[in-house]
Every structure is written in C-alpha cells, then in structure tokens.
Amino acid sequence: MKALHLGAGKIGRGFIGAELIKSNYELTFADVSTELVRALNAQKSYTLHIMERDGESEKISNFYAVECGSEEFFERFTEADVVTTAVSMTALPKLAPTIATALQRRYINNCKSTLNIICCENGIRATSQLKNCVIQLLDTQTALWCDEMVGFADCAVDRIVPIATFDNALDVGVERYCEWSIDRGQIVGKQPSIACAKFTDNLEAAVERKLYTVNTAHCATAYLGAIKGYKFIHQAITDTAIRECVEQIVAESSAALCAKFGFDSTAQQHYAQSVLRRFENPLLGDTVARVARDPKRKLSPALYFAYPVTLALKYSLSTDALATAVAAAMHYRSEDDIQSQQLASIVAQRGLVQSVQMVTGIVDRAFLQRVEQKYSEF
C-alpha cells in the first residue's frame, strides 16, 4: 500500500504521516519547502516524542520526501492508494490546481486502482471543499472518471501538537491521545487500513462534537488565560476561575450539540471533562499565543464560538457563558497577531456590538448586550 501525504509540518510528521507509516503504508511526504524535503531525505528518520509523564519516544522511518508539484510528486501521486493533507484550510484551494493536474495524469495513464483523498484539516468538510475546487479544473472526461475511481473523504482529526523544539529539528512532540474519524460513505473501493482511524456513517456528529467541544474549550482557555497574563494553556486551565468558566462554556456548547444530535448528555459531559484534563498536561508546553492566534477567523460564523451560540439560540438554550468566550476573544490583543490588531481597529471604528455582529454573524440583541457587558468587565 502506498500513501502520499501533503504537508510535512508538525501535524504531518507528528500525526497523519506517522500513523500511515505505523499502518504499514509506503509513505511519501510532499512539501513546498525544499529545505524540509532535503532534510527528511538526508536523515531518513525522526523521533516522535510522546509528551506525557510516562511518555516514550518512537522512531519514525521508512519514508521518502518530494517537493510538491515536482515530477517525482506526480509519479508518487499516480502510484498512491491514499493521499492525505495537513496544510491548513487556507492552503487547500492553492493545492487544487496541483491535485487536478495529478488526477489528470492518473486518468491519462489509465490507472486502474482507486484512490482516496482525505484532507486532515481543522475545519468542516475540508475534503469536500477541496473537491469542489478540483472538479472545476478538470475536463468532463476526467471528472467522470474521478466519480468512479477517486474518493474525496471528509474526516475529523484531534491531536495536540504543540510548538516544541528538540536538538533534531525534524523531531515532533505530541500528546498520546489521537482521534481520526473518516466518512465511510465517501470512500471509493477498498476501505483504507489505518490503525487509528474510525470509519463512521455520521461524520457530521463526529466533526461537530470535536470542533465545538475540543476547539471551543481550547480557544476559550486561551483567551481567558491571555486576559490574566498566562503564557501556557496548562497554567490557564488550572486557574480555578478560568476552569469554572470554561466548564460553563463547554456545558452550553454541549447542550446545543446534544439537542441537535441526540448525544447522551452524561457521555458528552465525560468527553468534555476528558478534554479539559488533556489541557492540564504541562509537558506539552502548549502556549496561549498558539491557541489564541487568528481570533477574527475563530470568531467567524462556522467556528468555535459563533456556531455553538447560533445552535443554542435555535434550541432556546443558555448562552451566557458563550457570551463571555466571545467577549474574551474580542478582547484578545497581541503585537504578533495581525487579526487581533484588525479586531482592535474594527472595534475602534464601529463599536463593540456592531463589531461582534459583523465578525460572528450573530444578531440576537440580548446576546450582544451580554457580550458588551462582559467585555466592559474585562
């Protein structure tokens, strides 16, 4: 079995690529960085450090690396059974022309084997978004061939990969926990054999549970921690006042998810508590700045605060704690974060309420007033 993974950064090396190698795939990393590609091929291995008190180190080897878009890249793509990505949601559309060209080559070469493309990004239906971009670039015959031979499978991924440095720059630190849920119905041909992956018939529920529990809690911890001047996530989540507030925020988000999907409320509560315990790990060294970055994007309608608010309002559920989360995100300022500066400019020009409405898409007057109140308290 052969796999091609696009994006040899920390997520690629520390999670997706490592799991494919451990699942006995012949893996090729692809990246736009010539320097990174050369380093991977020169060293031929790197160490995965499990950042837990009883954590072990794993040597990751048996891979090759190519530059994305190179002739070698297209050759490896043509031979692949699985293609995965970990490049960020914003980079996916930029990949579309390269993917389209690679699929065209598979078609021209009369490739008889099926291919499944799985985008492992921190967003909703990332693979479907890539597919929409790619299909527009294909001729009719290739597009029809893709319908039969190529699966674009959405997924949900969850593993904390903090910013950590080691003597070997290729080494990666990760938490032990990992989750990779893949939409079974979008797979074409034989289901890929990936040890840690769970194939599901209800990916929407898995995606939303992850995004609006894990990411909502993570970002809330970061923004509340920034207000108190904490540098690390583990410091913020062990602050009693912040912990209680984050618990309330996640409880409101969880109630909305339970209303939509019919999750067992006790099971969802246990899941949420397990998430907060993951944040307590000091060995991860996960920084507030890393988690808090790009607050304008994270406040957008489909993401970590605005969506749970909209969902909760739909079911007439409480949003008081979520208002605190939105206020904290609007309050976030960092000289190194362009989006936080953009938020400051928007608030200065439009005032808080109009700014929140514009960024989040939320128009509920009572909620906006609650955000304004909490913002003024900060």
Coordinates of C-alpha atoms in Angstrom, one line a residue:
M1 CA 0.0 0.0 0.0
K2 CA 1.3 3.4 -0.9
A3 CA 0.4 6.8 0.6
L4 CA 1.3 10.4 -0.3
H5 CA 0.9 13.0 2.4
L6 CA 0.9 16.7 1.5
G7 CA 2.3 18.9 4.3
A8 CA 5.4 17.7 6.2
G9 CA 5.0 20.1 9.1
K10 CA 4.4 19.1 12.7
I11 CA 0.9 17.7 12.1
G12 CA 2.1 15.8 9.1
R13 CA 5.1 14.3 10.8
G14 CA 3.6 14.0 14.3
F15 CA 0.2 12.6 13.5
I16 CA -1.0 11.8 9.9
G17 CA 2.3 10.7 8.4
A18 CA 3.3 8.8 11.5
E19 CA 0.0 6.9 11.7
L20 CA 0.2 5.9 8.0
I21 CA 3.8 4.6 8.5
K22 CA 2.7 2.7 11.5
S23 CA -0.2 1.2 9.4
N24 CA 2.5 -0.2 7.0
Y25 CA 2.0 2.3 4.2
E26 CA 4.9 3.1 2.0
L27 CA 4.8 6.8 2.7
T28 CA 6.0 9.8 0.7
F29 CA 5.9 13.2 2.3
A30 CA 5.3 16.2 -0.1
D31 CA 6.0 19.7 0.9
V32 CA 6.7 23.1 -0.7
S33 CA 9.8 23.6 1.4
T34 CA 12.9 22.4 -0.5
E35 CA 14.9 22.6 2.7
L36 CA 12.5 20.4 4.6
V37 CA 12.3 17.8 1.8
R38 CA 16.1 17.6 1.7
A39 CA 16.4 17.2 5.5
L40 CA 13.8 14.4 5.6
N41 CA 15.6 12.5 2.8
A42 CA 19.0 13.1 4.3
Q43 CA 18.1 12.0 7.9
K44 CA 15.7 9.2 6.8
S45 CA 14.1 9.3 10.2
Y46 CA 12.9 11.5 13.1
T47 CA 11.7 10.9 16.6
L48 CA 8.1 11.3 17.8
H49 CA 8.2 12.4 21.5
I50 CA 5.0 11.5 23.5
M51 CA 4.8 14.4 25.9
E52 CA 3.4 12.6 28.9
R53 CA 4.9 11.8 32.3
D54 CA 5.3 8.2 31.3
G55 CA 5.7 9.0 27.6
E56 CA 8.0 7.1 25.3
S57 CA 9.8 8.1 22.1
E58 CA 9.1 6.5 18.8
K59 CA 11.5 6.4 15.8
I60 CA 9.6 7.2 12.6
S61 CA 11.3 5.9 9.4
N62 CA 10.6 4.2 6.1
F63 CA 9.5 7.3 4.2
Y64 CA 10.6 9.4 1.3
A65 CA 10.0 13.1 0.6
V66 CA 9.4 15.1 -2.6
E67 CA 8.7 18.7 -3.5
C68 CA 5.0 19.4 -4.1
G69 CA 4.4 19.8 -7.8
S70 CA 7.7 18.2 -8.9
E71 CA 7.9 15.4 -11.4
E72 CA 8.6 13.0 -8.5
F73 CA 5.5 14.2 -6.8
F74 CA 3.3 13.4 -9.8
E75 CA 4.8 10.0 -10.1
R76 CA 4.1 9.2 -6.5
F77 CA 0.6 10.6 -6.7
T78 CA -0.1 8.3 -9.7
E79 CA 1.0 5.2 -7.7
A80 CA -0.8 6.2 -4.4
D81 CA -3.7 4.3 -2.8
V82 CA -4.3 7.1 -0.3
V83 CA -3.5 10.9 -0.5
T84 CA -3.8 12.9 2.7
T85 CA -3.2 16.6 3.6
A86 CA -2.3 18.6 6.6
V87 CA -1.6 22.1 5.2
S88 CA -4.3 24.3 6.8
M89 CA -7.7 25.2 5.4
T90 CA -6.5 28.4 3.8
A91 CA -3.8 26.5 1.8
L92 CA -6.2 23.9 0.4
P93 CA -7.6 26.0 -2.5
K94 CA -4.0 26.7 -3.6
L95 CA -3.4 22.9 -3.8
A96 CA -6.4 22.4 -6.2
P97 CA -4.5 23.0 -9.5
T98 CA -1.7 20.6 -8.5
I99 CA -4.3 17.9 -7.4
A100 CA -6.2 18.5 -10.6
T101 CA -3.1 18.0 -12.7
A102 CA -2.2 14.9 -10.8
L103 CA -5.6 13.4 -11.3
Q104 CA -5.4 14.2 -15.0
R105 CA -2.2 12.2 -15.1
R106 CA -3.7 9.2 -13.4
Y107 CA -6.5 9.3 -16.0
I108 CA -4.2 9.7 -18.9
N109 CA -2.0 6.8 -17.6
N110 CA -5.2 4.7 -17.4
C111 CA -4.7 4.0 -13.7
K112 CA -6.9 1.0 -12.8
S113 CA -6.6 1.4 -9.0
T114 CA -8.9 3.5 -6.9
L115 CA -7.6 6.5 -4.9
N116 CA -9.0 8.1 -1.7
I117 CA -8.1 11.7 -0.8
I118 CA -8.5 12.7 2.8
C119 CA -7.9 16.2 4.0
C120 CA -6.9 16.2 7.7
E121 CA -7.5 19.9 8.4
N122 CA -9.0 21.7 11.3
G123 CA -12.3 22.6 9.6
I124 CA -15.6 21.3 8.4
R125 CA -15.8 19.1 5.3
A126 CA -12.3 20.1 4.2
T127 CA -12.0 17.4 1.6
S128 CA -15.4 18.3 0.1
Q129 CA -14.2 21.9 -0.2
L130 CA -11.0 20.8 -2.0
K131 CA -13.1 18.5 -4.2
N132 CA -15.3 21.5 -5.3
C133 CA -12.1 23.4 -6.3
V134 CA -10.5 20.5 -8.1
I135 CA -13.6 19.4 -10.1
Q136 CA -13.9 22.9 -11.6
L137 CA -10.4 22.5 -13.1
L138 CA -11.0 19.1 -14.7
D139 CA -12.3 18.4 -18.2
T140 CA -15.5 16.4 -18.5
Q141 CA -14.0 13.0 -19.2
T142 CA -11.5 13.2 -16.2
A143 CA -14.3 14.4 -13.9
L144 CA -16.5 11.5 -14.9
W145 CA -13.6 9.1 -14.3
C146 CA -13.0 10.7 -10.9
D147 CA -16.6 10.0 -9.9
E148 CA -15.9 6.3 -10.3
M149 CA -12.2 6.0 -9.3
V150 CA -11.5 8.7 -6.7
G151 CA -13.0 9.1 -3.3
F152 CA -12.9 12.5 -1.5
A153 CA -13.5 11.5 2.1
D154 CA -14.1 14.1 4.8
C155 CA -12.7 13.5 8.3
A156 CA -12.2 14.8 11.8
V157 CA -8.8 14.8 13.5
D158 CA -7.8 15.5 17.0
R159 CA -4.3 15.6 18.5
I160 CA -2.5 18.4 20.3
V161 CA 0.8 19.0 18.5
P162 CA 2.3 22.0 20.4
I163 CA 5.2 24.2 19.4
A164 CA 8.2 22.3 20.8
T165 CA 11.9 22.4 19.9
F166 CA 14.3 19.5 20.0
D167 CA 18.0 19.0 19.2
N168 CA 16.9 17.4 15.9
A169 CA 14.7 20.0 14.1
L170 CA 12.6 17.2 12.5
D171 CA 11.6 15.7 15.8
V172 CA 8.0 16.4 16.9
G173 CA 6.3 16.4 20.4
V174 CA 2.7 15.2 20.6
E175 CA 0.2 14.1 23.2
R176 CA -0.6 10.4 23.3
Y177 CA -4.3 10.9 22.5
C178 CA -5.3 10.9 18.9
E179 CA -8.6 10.6 17.1
W180 CA -9.2 10.3 13.3
S181 CA -12.8 9.8 12.1
I182 CA -13.4 9.3 8.4
D183 CA -16.7 9.4 6.4
R184 CA -17.2 5.8 5.3
G185 CA -19.8 6.7 2.7
Q186 CA -17.3 8.9 0.7
I187 CA -14.7 6.1 0.4
V188 CA -14.3 4.6 -3.1
G189 CA -13.1 1.0 -3.5
K190 CA -11.5 -0.9 -0.6
Q191 CA -11.6 0.9 2.7
P192 CA -8.1 2.1 3.7
S193 CA -6.4 0.2 6.5
I194 CA -5.3 2.8 9.0
A195 CA -4.8 1.6 12.5
C196 CA -6.0 4.6 14.5
A197 CA -8.8 5.6 12.1
K198 CA -12.5 5.1 12.8
F199 CA -14.8 5.0 9.8
T200 CA -18.3 6.4 10.5
D201 CA -21.6 6.8 8.8
N202 CA -22.3 10.0 10.8
L203 CA -19.2 12.2 10.3
E204 CA -21.2 15.4 10.9
A205 CA -21.8 14.4 14.5
A206 CA -18.1 13.5 15.0
V207 CA -16.8 16.7 13.4
E208 CA -19.1 19.0 15.4
R209 CA -18.5 17.2 18.7
K210 CA -14.8 17.6 18.2
L211 CA -14.8 21.2 16.9
Y212 CA -17.4 22.6 19.4
T213 CA -16.0 20.7 22.4
V214 CA -12.3 20.5 22.0
N215 CA -11.6 23.6 19.9
T216 CA -14.2 25.7 21.8
A217 CA -12.7 24.8 25.1
H218 CA -9.2 25.2 23.9
C219 CA -9.8 28.7 22.5
A220 CA -11.8 29.8 25.5
T221 CA -9.0 28.7 27.8
A222 CA -6.5 30.7 25.7
Y223 CA -8.5 33.9 25.5
L224 CA -9.4 33.9 29.2
G225 CA -5.8 32.9 30.0
A226 CA -4.5 35.9 28.0
I227 CA -6.6 38.3 30.0
K228 CA -4.9 37.0 33.2
G229 CA -1.4 37.1 31.6
Y230 CA -0.8 33.3 31.4
K231 CA 1.8 32.0 28.9
F232 CA 0.8 28.4 28.8
I233 CA -2.6 26.6 28.4
H234 CA -1.9 24.3 31.4
Q235 CA -1.5 27.3 33.6
A236 CA -4.7 28.8 32.5
I237 CA -6.8 25.7 32.8
T238 CA -5.6 25.0 36.3
D239 CA -6.7 28.6 37.4
T240 CA -9.9 27.8 39.3
A241 CA -11.9 30.8 38.0
I242 CA -10.9 30.1 34.4
R243 CA -11.6 26.4 34.8
E244 CA -15.1 27.0 36.1
C245 CA -15.8 29.5 33.3
V246 CA -14.5 27.1 30.6
E247 CA -16.6 24.3 32.0
Q248 CA -19.7 26.5 31.8
I249 CA -18.8 27.5 28.2
V250 CA -18.4 23.8 27.2
A251 CA -21.6 22.9 29.0
E252 CA -23.6 25.3 26.9
S253 CA -21.9 24.2 23.7
S254 CA -22.5 20.5 24.7
A255 CA -26.2 21.1 25.5
A256 CA -26.6 22.6 22.0
L257 CA -24.8 19.5 20.4
C258 CA -27.0 17.1 22.5
A259 CA -30.1 18.9 21.3
K260 CA -29.0 18.6 17.6
F261 CA -27.6 15.1 17.5
G262 CA -29.2 13.4 20.5
F263 CA -25.9 12.7 22.2
D264 CA -26.2 11.1 25.6
S265 CA -25.7 14.1 27.9
T266 CA -23.7 12.1 30.5
A267 CA -21.4 10.7 27.9
Q268 CA -20.9 14.2 26.4
Q269 CA -20.1 15.6 29.8
H270 CA -17.5 12.9 30.4
Y271 CA -16.0 13.6 27.0
A272 CA -15.8 17.3 27.8
Q273 CA -14.1 16.7 31.1
S274 CA -11.6 14.4 29.4
V275 CA -10.8 17.2 27.0
L276 CA -10.0 19.6 29.8
R277 CA -7.8 17.1 31.5
R278 CA -5.7 16.9 28.3
F279 CA -5.1 20.6 28.5
E280 CA -3.7 20.2 32.0
N281 CA -0.6 18.5 30.7
P282 CA 2.4 20.8 31.4
L283 CA 4.8 18.7 29.3
L284 CA 3.0 19.8 26.2
G285 CA 4.2 23.3 26.8
D286 CA 1.2 24.5 24.7
T287 CA 1.2 28.3 24.6
V288 CA -1.7 30.6 24.9
A289 CA -0.4 32.6 21.9
R290 CA -0.5 29.5 19.7
V291 CA -4.1 28.6 20.5
A292 CA -5.4 32.2 20.6
R293 CA -3.9 33.2 17.2
D294 CA -6.2 34.4 14.4
P295 CA -9.1 35.4 16.7
K296 CA -11.1 37.1 13.9
R297 CA -11.2 33.8 12.0
K298 CA -12.0 31.8 15.1
L299 CA -15.0 34.1 15.8
S300 CA -16.4 33.6 12.4
P301 CA -20.0 32.1 12.0
A302 CA -18.9 28.5 11.4
L303 CA -16.3 28.2 14.1
Y304 CA -15.8 27.7 17.8
F305 CA -18.0 30.3 19.5
A306 CA -20.4 31.7 17.0
Y307 CA -21.7 28.3 15.8
P308 CA -22.5 26.9 19.3
V309 CA -24.2 30.3 20.1
T310 CA -26.3 30.1 17.0
L311 CA -27.2 26.5 17.7
A312 CA -28.0 27.2 21.4
L313 CA -30.2 30.1 20.4
K314 CA -32.1 27.9 17.9
Y315 CA -33.0 25.5 20.7
S316 CA -33.7 28.3 23.3
L317 CA -30.7 27.3 25.4
S318 CA -28.5 29.4 27.6
T319 CA -25.6 31.3 26.0
D320 CA -24.4 33.4 29.0
A321 CA -21.0 31.6 29.3
L322 CA -20.5 31.6 25.5
A323 CA -21.0 35.4 25.6
T324 CA -18.0 35.5 28.0
A325 CA -16.0 33.5 25.5
V326 CA -16.9 35.8 22.6
A327 CA -16.0 38.9 24.7
A328 CA -12.7 37.3 25.7
A329 CA -11.8 36.6 22.1
M330 CA -12.8 40.2 21.0
H331 CA -10.6 41.5 23.9
Y332 CA -7.5 39.5 22.7
R333 CA -4.6 41.7 21.7
S334 CA -1.1 40.6 20.6
E335 CA 1.5 42.6 18.7
D336 CA 2.5 39.4 16.9
D337 CA -1.1 38.6 15.8
I338 CA -2.4 40.6 12.8
Q339 CA -6.0 39.5 13.3
S340 CA -6.1 40.7 16.9
Q341 CA -4.9 44.1 15.6
Q342 CA -7.7 44.0 13.0
L343 CA -10.2 43.4 15.7
A344 CA -9.0 46.3 17.7
S345 CA -9.3 48.5 14.6
I346 CA -12.9 47.3 13.8
V347 CA -14.0 47.9 17.4
A348 CA -12.5 51.4 17.4
Q349 CA -14.3 52.2 14.2
R350 CA -17.7 50.5 14.7
G351 CA -18.0 50.0 18.5
L352 CA -18.2 46.6 20.1
V353 CA -21.7 45.5 19.4
Q354 CA -21.6 46.2 15.6
S355 CA -18.1 44.6 15.5
V356 CA -19.3 41.4 17.2
Q357 CA -22.3 41.3 14.9
M358 CA -20.1 41.8 11.8
V359 CA -17.5 39.2 12.8
T360 CA -19.7 36.5 14.2
G361 CA -22.9 37.0 12.2
I362 CA -24.9 36.9 15.4
V363 CA -27.8 39.4 15.5
D364 CA -29.6 38.3 18.8
R365 CA -29.8 41.6 20.7
A366 CA -29.8 40.0 24.2
F367 CA -26.7 38.0 23.4
L368 CA -24.9 41.0 22.0
Q369 CA -25.7 43.0 25.1
R370 CA -24.3 40.2 27.3
V371 CA -21.1 40.2 25.3
E372 CA -20.8 44.0 25.7
Q373 CA -21.3 43.7 29.4
K374 CA -18.6 41.0 29.8
Y375 CA -16.2 42.9 27.5
S376 CA -16.5 46.0 29.7
E377 CA -15.8 43.9 32.8
F378 CA -12.5 42.7 31.2

